[in-house]
mmCIF file of C-alpha atoms and ligand atoms in Angstrom:
data_model
loop_
_atom_site.group_PDB
_atom_site.id
_atom_site.type_symbol
_atom_site.label_atom_id
_atom_site.label_comp_id
_atom_site.label_asym_id
_atom_site.label_seq_id
_atom_site.Cartn_x
_atom_site.Cartn_y
_atom_site.Cartn_z
ATOM 1 C CA UNK A 1 24.217 41.424 -79.859
ATOM 2 C CA UNK A 2 20.795 41.008 -81.405
ATOM 3 C CA UNK A 3 19.755 43.215 -84.277
ATOM 4 C CA UNK A 4 17.427 45.148 -81.977
ATOM 5 C CA UNK A 5 19.942 45.713 -79.188
ATOM 6 C CA UNK A 6 22.587 46.785 -81.782
ATOM 7 C CA UNK A 7 20.164 49.350 -83.274
ATOM 8 C CA UNK A 8 19.481 50.611 -79.766
ATOM 9 C CA UNK A 9 23.258 50.833 -78.969
ATOM 10 C CA UNK A 10 23.795 52.893 -82.081
ATOM 11 C CA UNK A 11 20.917 55.209 -81.249
ATOM 12 C CA UNK A 12 22.484 55.694 -77.891
ATOM 13 C CA UNK A 13 26.025 56.358 -79.472
ATOM 14 C CA UNK A 14 24.408 58.947 -81.882
ATOM 15 C CA UNK A 15 22.560 60.649 -78.963
ATOM 16 C CA UNK A 16 25.810 60.972 -77.118
ATOM 17 C CA UNK A 17 27.484 62.530 -80.238
ATOM 18 C CA UNK A 18 24.488 64.881 -80.767
ATOM 19 C CA UNK A 19 24.633 66.062 -77.049
ATOM 20 C CA UNK A 20 28.389 66.693 -77.607
ATOM 21 C CA UNK A 21 29.196 64.291 -74.687
ATOM 22 C CA UNK A 22 32.005 61.844 -74.539
ATOM 23 C CA UNK A 23 32.045 58.288 -75.807
ATOM 24 C CA UNK A 24 33.943 55.991 -73.281
ATOM 25 C CA UNK A 25 35.649 52.669 -73.927
ATOM 26 C CA UNK A 26 32.678 50.681 -72.258
ATOM 27 C CA UNK A 27 30.130 52.212 -74.885
ATOM 28 C CA UNK A 28 29.031 50.681 -77.950
ATOM 29 C CA UNK A 29 30.397 52.464 -81.070
ATOM 30 C CA UNK A 30 30.118 52.046 -84.862
ATOM 31 C CA UNK A 31 33.093 50.084 -86.347
ATOM 32 C CA UNK A 32 34.025 52.904 -88.508
ATOM 33 C CA UNK A 33 34.272 55.290 -85.446
ATOM 34 C CA UNK A 34 36.515 52.766 -83.675
ATOM 35 C CA UNK A 35 38.653 52.266 -86.828
ATOM 36 C CA UNK A 36 39.067 55.951 -87.406
ATOM 37 C CA UNK A 37 40.118 56.590 -83.896
ATOM 38 C CA UNK A 38 42.700 53.707 -83.968
ATOM 39 C CA UNK A 39 44.086 55.017 -87.152
ATOM 40 C CA UNK A 40 44.288 58.630 -85.986
ATOM 41 C CA UNK A 41 45.572 57.947 -82.406
ATOM 42 C CA UNK A 42 48.130 55.338 -83.585
ATOM 43 C CA UNK A 43 49.451 57.755 -86.351
ATOM 44 C CA UNK A 44 49.591 60.499 -83.646
ATOM 45 C CA UNK A 45 51.487 58.075 -81.142
ATOM 46 C CA UNK A 46 53.883 56.957 -83.907
ATOM 47 C CA UNK A 47 54.534 60.707 -84.810
ATOM 48 C CA UNK A 48 55.471 61.411 -81.156
ATOM 49 C CA UNK A 49 58.005 58.727 -80.901
ATOM 50 C CA UNK A 50 59.559 59.130 -84.414
ATOM 51 C CA UNK A 51 59.550 62.871 -83.591
ATOM 52 C CA UNK A 52 62.169 62.189 -80.913
ATOM 53 C CA UNK A 53 64.762 61.457 -83.598
ATOM 54 C CA UNK A 54 65.289 64.798 -85.401
ATOM 55 C CA UNK A 55 65.688 66.553 -82.077
ATOM 56 C CA UNK A 56 67.603 63.688 -80.406
ATOM 57 C CA UNK A 57 70.222 64.317 -82.963
ATOM 58 C CA UNK A 58 71.188 67.531 -81.342
ATOM 59 C CA UNK A 59 71.257 66.660 -77.663
ATOM 60 C CA UNK A 60 75.097 65.839 -77.716
ATOM 61 C CA UNK A 61 75.641 69.072 -79.677
ATOM 62 C CA UNK A 62 73.510 71.536 -77.862
ATOM 63 C CA UNK A 63 75.366 74.854 -77.444
ATOM 64 C CA UNK A 64 75.223 74.919 -73.610
ATOM 65 C CA UNK A 65 74.367 72.758 -70.592
ATOM 66 C CA UNK A 66 71.147 74.654 -70.116
ATOM 67 C CA UNK A 67 70.128 74.089 -73.752
ATOM 68 C CA UNK A 68 71.021 70.438 -73.457
ATOM 69 C CA UNK A 69 68.981 69.833 -70.225
ATOM 70 C CA UNK A 70 66.041 71.635 -71.766
ATOM 71 C CA UNK A 71 66.240 69.642 -74.979
ATOM 72 C CA UNK A 72 66.556 66.314 -73.184
ATOM 73 C CA UNK A 73 63.484 67.070 -71.164
ATOM 74 C CA UNK A 74 61.600 68.007 -74.346
ATOM 75 C CA UNK A 75 62.476 64.801 -76.110
ATOM 76 C CA UNK A 76 61.532 62.828 -72.996
ATOM 77 C CA UNK A 77 58.179 64.579 -73.049
ATOM 78 C CA UNK A 78 57.631 63.236 -76.596
ATOM 79 C CA UNK A 79 58.256 59.734 -75.415
ATOM 80 C CA UNK A 80 55.635 60.383 -72.704
ATOM 81 C CA UNK A 81 53.188 61.649 -75.277
ATOM 82 C CA UNK A 82 53.611 58.427 -77.271
ATOM 83 C CA UNK A 83 52.824 56.508 -74.126
ATOM 84 C CA UNK A 84 49.681 58.230 -73.268
ATOM 85 C CA UNK A 85 48.416 57.897 -76.895
ATOM 86 C CA UNK A 86 49.371 54.175 -77.158
ATOM 87 C CA UNK A 87 47.535 53.709 -73.797
ATOM 88 C CA UNK A 88 44.511 55.711 -75.279
ATOM 89 C CA UNK A 89 44.509 53.475 -78.450
ATOM 90 C CA UNK A 90 44.597 50.297 -76.305
ATOM 91 C CA UNK A 91 41.316 51.372 -74.739
ATOM 92 C CA UNK A 92 39.856 50.635 -78.221
ATOM 93 C CA UNK A 93 40.827 46.982 -78.019
ATOM 94 C CA UNK A 94 44.112 46.989 -79.902
ATOM 95 C CA UNK A 95 47.528 45.852 -78.680
ATOM 96 C CA UNK A 96 50.344 48.348 -78.654
ATOM 97 C CA UNK A 97 52.780 45.608 -79.958
ATOM 98 C CA UNK A 98 50.555 45.238 -83.072
ATOM 99 C CA UNK A 99 50.444 49.027 -83.576
ATOM 100 C CA UNK A 100 54.227 49.162 -83.438
ATOM 101 C CA UNK A 101 54.524 46.284 -85.818
ATOM 102 C CA UNK A 102 52.247 48.184 -88.253
ATOM 103 C CA UNK A 103 54.563 51.297 -87.931
ATOM 104 C CA UNK A 104 57.654 49.171 -88.585
ATOM 105 C CA UNK A 105 56.297 47.472 -91.702
ATOM 106 C CA UNK A 106 54.938 50.686 -93.105
ATOM 107 C CA UNK A 107 51.284 49.850 -92.749
ATOM 108 C CA UNK A 108 50.567 52.794 -90.479
ATOM 109 C CA UNK A 109 51.843 56.334 -90.966
ATOM 110 C CA UNK A 110 53.463 58.979 -88.989
ATOM 111 C CA UNK A 111 53.566 62.698 -89.557
ATOM 112 C CA UNK A 112 55.312 63.814 -92.709
ATOM 113 C CA UNK A 113 57.203 66.502 -90.822
ATOM 114 C CA UNK A 114 59.581 64.199 -89.029
ATOM 115 C CA UNK A 115 61.119 63.129 -92.433
ATOM 116 C CA UNK A 116 63.030 66.350 -92.781
ATOM 117 C CA UNK A 117 66.651 66.628 -91.459
ATOM 118 C CA UNK A 118 67.792 68.949 -88.612
ATOM 119 C CA UNK A 119 70.892 70.519 -90.307
ATOM 120 C CA UNK A 120 71.735 73.326 -87.734
ATOM 121 C CA UNK A 121 71.016 74.269 -84.128
ATOM 122 C CA UNK A 122 68.523 76.727 -85.440
ATOM 123 C CA UNK A 123 66.352 73.868 -86.660
ATOM 124 C CA UNK A 124 65.793 72.911 -83.089
ATOM 125 C CA UNK A 125 64.369 76.340 -82.602
ATOM 126 C CA UNK A 126 62.305 76.169 -85.682
ATOM 127 C CA UNK A 127 60.834 72.668 -84.666
ATOM 128 C CA UNK A 128 59.803 73.970 -81.218
ATOM 129 C CA UNK A 129 58.306 77.258 -82.672
ATOM 130 C CA UNK A 130 56.766 75.955 -85.893
ATOM 131 C CA UNK A 131 56.317 72.262 -85.583
ATOM 132 C CA UNK A 132 55.060 72.253 -81.915
ATOM 133 C CA UNK A 133 53.263 75.478 -82.652
ATOM 134 C CA UNK A 134 51.307 73.645 -85.529
ATOM 135 C CA UNK A 135 50.841 70.702 -83.099
ATOM 136 C CA UNK A 136 49.204 72.994 -80.567
ATOM 137 C CA UNK A 137 46.827 74.454 -83.095
ATOM 138 C CA UNK A 138 45.885 70.988 -84.293
ATOM 139 C CA UNK A 139 45.619 69.490 -80.892
ATOM 140 C CA UNK A 140 43.882 72.016 -78.711
ATOM 141 C CA UNK A 141 40.587 71.182 -80.372
ATOM 142 C CA UNK A 142 41.383 67.513 -79.924
ATOM 143 C CA UNK A 143 40.979 68.152 -76.200
ATOM 144 C CA UNK A 144 37.204 68.315 -77.029
ATOM 145 C CA UNK A 145 37.295 65.200 -79.128
ATOM 146 C CA UNK A 146 34.280 62.956 -78.571
ATOM 147 C CA UNK A 147 36.286 59.983 -77.475
ATOM 148 C CA UNK A 148 37.052 60.465 -73.743
ATOM 149 C CA UNK A 149 40.512 58.778 -73.467
ATOM 150 C CA UNK A 150 41.991 60.643 -76.470
ATOM 151 C CA UNK A 151 40.498 64.050 -75.323
ATOM 152 C CA UNK A 152 41.920 63.542 -71.734
ATOM 153 C CA UNK A 153 45.362 62.542 -72.982
ATOM 154 C CA UNK A 154 45.371 65.650 -75.134
ATOM 155 C CA UNK A 155 44.989 68.059 -72.208
ATOM 156 C CA UNK A 156 48.321 67.162 -70.789
ATOM 157 C CA UNK A 157 49.927 66.841 -74.154
ATOM 158 C CA UNK A 158 48.887 70.323 -75.022
ATOM 159 C CA UNK A 159 50.288 71.761 -71.729
ATOM 160 C CA UNK A 160 53.652 70.294 -72.422
ATOM 161 C CA UNK A 161 53.547 71.239 -76.173
ATOM 162 C CA UNK A 162 53.061 74.957 -75.129
ATOM 163 C CA UNK A 163 56.342 74.780 -73.075
ATOM 164 C CA UNK A 164 57.980 73.248 -76.190
ATOM 165 C CA UNK A 165 56.858 75.971 -78.504
ATOM 166 C CA UNK A 166 58.126 78.598 -76.109
ATOM 167 C CA UNK A 167 61.522 77.030 -75.866
ATOM 168 C CA UNK A 168 61.764 76.963 -79.707
ATOM 169 C CA UNK A 169 60.770 80.647 -79.907
ATOM 170 C CA UNK A 170 63.363 81.488 -77.260
ATOM 171 C CA UNK A 171 66.073 79.652 -79.169
ATOM 172 C CA UNK A 172 65.254 81.621 -82.275
ATOM 173 C CA UNK A 173 64.929 84.797 -80.462
ATOM 174 C CA UNK A 174 68.359 84.410 -79.126
ATOM 175 C CA UNK A 175 69.700 83.748 -82.601
ATOM 176 C CA UNK A 176 67.796 86.363 -84.318
ATOM 177 C CA UNK A 177 68.990 89.030 -81.886
ATOM 178 C CA UNK A 178 72.595 87.653 -82.123
ATOM 179 C CA UNK A 179 75.407 87.994 -84.641
ATOM 180 C CA UNK A 180 74.723 88.257 -88.367
ATOM 181 C CA UNK A 181 75.749 84.629 -88.817
ATOM 182 C CA UNK A 182 73.275 83.643 -86.101
ATOM 183 C CA UNK A 183 70.464 85.691 -87.686
ATOM 184 C CA UNK A 184 71.193 84.037 -91.022
ATOM 185 C CA UNK A 185 71.060 80.659 -89.384
ATOM 186 C CA UNK A 186 67.569 81.440 -87.886
ATOM 187 C CA UNK A 187 66.249 82.800 -91.192
ATOM 188 C CA UNK A 188 67.582 79.533 -93.007
ATOM 189 C CA UNK A 189 65.777 77.382 -90.578
ATOM 190 C CA UNK A 190 62.543 79.314 -91.056
ATOM 191 C CA UNK A 191 62.914 79.106 -94.865
ATOM 192 C CA UNK A 192 63.338 75.232 -94.748
ATOM 193 C CA UNK A 193 60.644 74.559 -92.124
ATOM 194 C CA UNK A 194 57.785 76.862 -93.106
ATOM 195 C CA UNK A 195 56.437 74.791 -96.006
ATOM 196 C CA UNK A 196 56.560 71.363 -94.248
ATOM 197 C CA UNK A 197 55.029 72.909 -91.177
ATOM 198 C CA UNK A 198 52.017 74.037 -93.401
ATOM 199 C CA UNK A 199 51.854 70.415 -94.817
ATOM 200 C CA UNK A 200 51.588 68.864 -91.300
ATOM 201 C CA UNK A 201 47.853 69.927 -91.351
ATOM 202 C CA UNK A 202 47.274 67.381 -94.058
ATOM 203 C CA UNK A 203 45.846 67.701 -97.597
ATOM 204 C CA UNK A 204 43.392 70.445 -98.538
ATOM 205 C CA UNK A 205 39.906 69.968 -97.486
ATOM 206 C CA UNK A 206 38.723 68.992 -100.984
ATOM 207 C CA UNK A 207 41.226 66.029 -101.018
ATOM 208 C CA UNK A 208 40.789 65.088 -97.280
ATOM 209 C CA UNK A 209 39.312 61.601 -97.312
ATOM 210 C CA UNK A 210 38.474 61.480 -93.593
ATOM 211 C CA UNK A 211 37.706 65.012 -92.509
ATOM 212 C CA UNK A 212 33.930 65.137 -93.214
ATOM 213 C CA UNK A 213 33.113 61.944 -91.300
ATOM 214 C CA UNK A 214 35.608 62.668 -88.484
ATOM 215 C CA UNK A 215 33.917 66.053 -87.969
ATOM 216 C CA UNK A 216 30.446 64.627 -87.999
ATOM 217 C CA UNK A 217 31.691 62.180 -85.215
ATOM 218 C CA UNK A 218 33.319 65.023 -83.205
ATOM 219 C CA UNK A 219 36.644 63.435 -83.637
ATOM 220 C CA UNK A 220 38.044 66.405 -85.519
ATOM 221 C CA UNK A 221 36.502 69.775 -84.606
ATOM 222 C CA UNK A 222 37.958 71.845 -87.502
ATOM 223 C CA UNK A 223 39.047 71.004 -91.084
ATOM 224 C CA UNK A 224 42.688 70.783 -92.183
ATOM 225 C CA UNK A 225 42.430 74.120 -94.008
ATOM 226 C CA UNK A 226 40.771 75.877 -91.141
ATOM 227 C CA UNK A 227 43.534 74.846 -88.823
ATOM 228 C CA UNK A 228 46.343 75.712 -91.444
ATOM 229 C CA UNK A 229 44.789 79.216 -91.645
ATOM 230 C CA UNK A 230 44.699 79.583 -87.861
ATOM 231 C CA UNK A 231 48.423 78.546 -87.741
ATOM 232 C CA UNK A 232 49.419 81.170 -90.342
ATOM 233 C CA UNK A 233 47.360 83.936 -88.533
ATOM 234 C CA UNK A 234 49.204 83.060 -85.211
ATOM 235 C CA UNK A 235 52.600 82.603 -86.558
ATOM 236 C CA UNK A 236 53.262 85.451 -88.933
ATOM 237 C CA UNK A 237 53.074 88.193 -86.200
ATOM 238 C CA UNK A 238 55.505 85.995 -84.113
ATOM 239 C CA UNK A 239 57.932 85.987 -87.080
ATOM 240 C CA UNK A 240 57.722 89.792 -87.094
ATOM 241 C CA UNK A 241 58.732 89.873 -83.411
ATOM 242 C CA UNK A 242 61.692 87.668 -84.217
ATOM 243 C CA UNK A 243 62.532 89.964 -87.023
ATOM 244 C CA UNK A 244 62.421 87.008 -89.518
ATOM 245 C CA UNK A 245 60.817 86.781 -92.889
ATOM 246 C CA UNK A 246 58.154 84.175 -93.779
ATOM 247 C CA UNK A 247 59.463 82.835 -97.042
ATOM 248 C CA UNK A 248 56.046 83.606 -98.816
ATOM 249 C CA UNK A 249 55.826 86.431 -101.360
ATOM 250 C CA UNK A 250 52.061 85.917 -101.455
ATOM 251 C CA UNK A 251 51.522 86.689 -97.791
ATOM 252 C CA UNK A 252 49.038 89.565 -97.378
ATOM 253 C CA UNK A 253 46.969 90.646 -94.299
ATOM 254 C CA UNK A 254 43.298 91.233 -95.011
ATOM 255 C CA UNK A 255 42.007 93.933 -92.669
ATOM 256 C CA UNK A 256 38.525 93.042 -93.551
ATOM 257 C CA UNK A 257 38.622 89.348 -92.615
ATOM 258 C CA UNK A 258 41.403 89.667 -90.070
ATOM 259 C CA UNK A 259 43.229 86.827 -91.752
ATOM 260 C CA UNK A 260 46.404 86.396 -93.864
ATOM 261 C CA UNK A 261 46.044 85.166 -97.353
ATOM 262 C CA UNK A 262 49.002 82.881 -98.138
ATOM 263 C CA UNK A 263 50.429 80.611 -100.722
ATOM 264 C CA UNK A 264 49.540 76.932 -100.158
ATOM 265 C CA UNK A 265 52.407 74.476 -99.734
ATOM 266 C CA UNK A 266 53.251 71.979 -102.584
ATOM 267 C CA UNK A 267 50.918 69.138 -101.701
ATOM 268 C CA UNK A 268 52.667 66.909 -104.215
ATOM 269 C CA UNK A 269 55.590 67.076 -101.928
ATOM 270 C CA UNK A 270 53.444 66.110 -98.933
ATOM 271 C CA UNK A 271 52.073 63.087 -100.889
ATOM 272 C CA UNK A 272 55.564 62.004 -101.883
ATOM 273 C CA UNK A 273 56.833 62.300 -98.241
ATOM 274 C CA UNK A 274 53.782 60.352 -96.995
ATOM 275 C CA UNK A 275 54.525 57.657 -99.605
ATOM 276 C CA UNK A 276 57.999 57.171 -98.159
ATOM 277 C CA UNK A 277 60.024 59.437 -100.409
ATOM 278 C CA UNK A 278 60.910 62.177 -98.184
ATOM 279 C CA UNK A 279 64.614 63.095 -97.343
ATOM 280 C CA UNK A 280 64.748 60.951 -94.138
ATOM 281 C CA UNK A 281 61.965 58.318 -94.316
ATOM 282 C CA UNK A 282 64.315 55.279 -94.619
ATOM 283 C CA UNK A 283 66.582 56.539 -91.956
ATOM 284 C CA UNK A 284 63.725 57.299 -89.451
ATOM 285 C CA UNK A 285 62.171 53.974 -89.779
ATOM 286 C CA UNK A 286 65.427 52.099 -89.698
ATOM 287 C CA UNK A 287 66.411 53.829 -86.538
ATOM 288 C CA UNK A 288 63.025 53.057 -84.930
ATOM 289 C CA UNK A 289 63.145 49.302 -85.813
ATOM 290 C CA UNK A 290 66.685 49.111 -84.438
ATOM 291 C CA UNK A 291 65.708 50.855 -81.203
ATOM 292 C CA UNK A 292 62.786 48.414 -80.934
ATOM 293 C CA UNK A 293 65.011 45.413 -81.510
ATOM 294 C CA UNK A 294 67.652 46.654 -79.065
ATOM 295 C CA UNK A 295 64.928 47.051 -76.520
ATOM 296 C CA UNK A 296 63.670 43.527 -76.742
ATOM 297 C CA UNK A 297 65.603 42.462 -73.624
ATOM 298 C CA UNK A 298 63.933 45.228 -71.631
ATOM 299 C CA UNK A 299 60.389 44.027 -72.681
ATOM 300 C CA UNK A 300 61.336 40.342 -71.925
ATOM 301 C CA UNK A 301 62.726 41.274 -68.504
ATOM 302 C CA UNK A 302 59.704 43.292 -67.587
ATOM 303 C CA UNK A 303 57.326 40.404 -68.722
ATOM 304 C CA UNK A 304 59.483 37.821 -66.744
ATOM 305 C CA UNK A 305 59.303 40.006 -63.672
ATOM 306 C CA UNK A 306 55.553 40.494 -63.867
ATOM 307 C CA UNK A 307 55.071 36.758 -64.328
ATOM 308 C CA UNK A 308 57.111 36.134 -61.188
ATOM 309 C CA UNK A 309 55.186 38.647 -59.238
ATOM 310 C CA UNK A 310 51.958 37.003 -60.279
ATOM 311 C CA UNK A 311 53.216 33.635 -59.417
ATOM 312 C CA UNK A 312 54.230 34.820 -55.895
ATOM 313 C CA UNK A 313 50.929 36.513 -55.368
ATOM 314 C CA UNK A 314 49.168 33.276 -56.305
HETATM 315 N N1 LIG B 401 51.742 63.320 -92.352
HETATM 316 C C1 LIG B 401 51.292 61.982 -92.736
HETATM 317 N N2 LIG B 401 50.131 61.520 -93.182
HETATM 318 C C2 LIG B 401 49.224 62.537 -93.337
HETATM 319 C C3 LIG B 401 49.411 63.854 -92.964
HETATM 320 C C4 LIG B 401 50.727 64.218 -92.551
HETATM 321 N N3 LIG B 401 50.999 65.430 -92.300
HETATM 322 N N4 LIG B 401 48.241 64.532 -93.124
HETATM 323 C C5 LIG B 401 47.330 63.560 -93.544
HETATM 324 N N5 LIG B 401 47.868 62.409 -93.686
HETATM 325 C C6 LIG B 401 47.357 61.191 -94.140
HETATM 326 C C7 LIG B 401 46.165 60.762 -93.261
HETATM 327 O O1 LIG B 401 46.606 59.909 -92.187
HETATM 328 C C8 LIG B 401 45.370 60.023 -94.301
HETATM 329 O O2 LIG B 401 45.868 58.692 -94.478
HETATM 330 P P1 LIG B 401 45.153 57.247 -94.283
HETATM 331 O O3 LIG B 401 43.760 57.349 -94.883
HETATM 332 O O4 LIG B 401 46.021 56.276 -94.982
HETATM 333 O O5 LIG B 401 45.154 57.110 -92.801
HETATM 334 C C9 LIG B 401 45.484 60.741 -95.584
HETATM 335 O O6 LIG B 401 46.653 61.505 -95.371
HETATM 336 C C10 LIG B 401 44.268 61.718 -95.825
HETATM 337 O O7 LIG B 401 44.283 62.845 -94.825
HETATM 338 P P2 LIG B 401 43.043 63.177 -94.125
HETATM 339 O O8 LIG B 401 42.950 64.636 -94.022
HETATM 340 O O9 LIG B 401 41.813 62.571 -94.649
HETATM 341 O O10 LIG B 401 43.260 62.542 -92.750
HETATM 342 P P3 LIG B 401 42.809 62.956 -91.274
HETATM 343 O O11 LIG B 401 41.357 63.328 -91.229
HETATM 344 O O12 LIG B 401 43.208 61.819 -90.379
HETATM 345 O O13 LIG B 401 43.651 64.288 -90.870
HETATM 346 C C11 LIG B 401 45.516 64.904 -89.397
HETATM 347 C C12 LIG B 401 45.017 64.288 -90.792
HETATM 348 C C13 LIG B 401 45.121 66.423 -89.467
HETATM 349 C C14 LIG B 401 46.970 64.743 -89.295
HETATM 350 C C15 LIG B 401 44.632 64.075 -88.293
HETATM 351 O O14 LIG B 401 44.889 62.842 -88.450
HETATM 352 C C16 LIG B 401 45.027 64.616 -86.994
HETATM 353 O O15 LIG B 401 44.692 65.751 -86.476
HETATM 354 N N6 LIG B 401 45.826 63.780 -86.171
HETATM 355 C C17 LIG B 401 46.171 64.002 -84.818
HETATM 356 C C18 LIG B 401 47.322 64.798 -84.730
HETATM 357 C C19 LIG B 401 48.637 64.172 -85.275
HETATM 358 O O16 LIG B 401 48.724 62.999 -85.540
HETATM 359 N N7 LIG B 401 49.647 64.990 -85.334
HETATM 360 C C20 LIG B 401 50.917 64.460 -85.923
HETATM 361 C C21 LIG B 401 52.002 65.328 -85.463
HETATM 362 S S1 LIG B 401 52.297 64.992 -83.721
HETATM 363 C C22 LIG B 401 53.500 66.139 -83.363
HETATM 364 O O17 LIG B 401 53.582 67.139 -84.014
HETATM 365 C C23 LIG B 401 54.197 65.878 -82.157
HETATM 366 C C24 LIG B 401 54.841 66.970 -81.517
HETATM 367 O O18 LIG B 401 55.524 66.702 -80.477
HETATM 368 C C25 LIG B 401 55.724 67.885 -82.384
#
């Protein structure tokens, strides 16, 4: 592309962003915009498929057939979300196999939250209610992301996430209105998952490296701290309905602002987990790599079948 036509293409990109319209795969875009999207969408896709592990751990131990069927459907939904997101990333000119390779070799991240263990059945409720609840708060604004394929993928993902959030709430509601032992199990799950759920939104705004540029490009619509606040405001009244106590002595509702003030999570822990030092990082990655290796024959068979079909058609 000549210097002049590159400048024109960038003007047209900026005009599309300024008009709050969508950038599509055929459109010219700055390298930084493409790279940021690949990074974020890949990290998001990796989170969806790694996120299958903590819940998959309970499929064989779900307390009833109904719970088992619901949990299986939910875990399958997460695989589907990974699929839409890898497909969205591929529209930016990358190959899914390369993205997976970067995940497996630790060159791309996935969400910190999936490095915590699911110790009891109540954790499955807490993941649905808190983790999927946080995912909804983070992802609903992504339905208005400036990049068309990502925004469109998010619409369906968010619909499914809201089912996931309700199923988690229902599990905890059953436990918190059950025996004292079940109530204690629900409270223990909230105690352990509250802080990691707040960390999911990322570092505080002052330390967020990408937020400002991503917001200028219309990729992110709100900062990490704004979304964290929104999550707290939404979730605390739900904890009251469950009769559970959010484990934060600093939680105060401000009548004037209509927001809760709350204690920030320990961001040193977030950085440690992201660096690979969380309780389950090694296990999560090893399980993922093994699943990928075990699935090699499926990919080879599909490729051989596709080649045969093409040969026949020719
Ligand atoms: N876990 C792991 N890494 C994190 C993180 C977290 N919770 N929060 C931030 N980071 C990383 C960023 O990726 C970035 O690292 P990099 O420069 O090496 O890529 C660094 O920390 C600095 O953070 P920034 O705030 O500058 O990064 P972003 O602007 O990308 O914001 C984000 C982080 C809010 C997570 C944003 O990327 C985002 O909204 N992503 C899309 C949603 C997503 O990926 N969600 C993951 C959970 S998916 C899920 O929950 C599935 C559901 O089924 C439960």
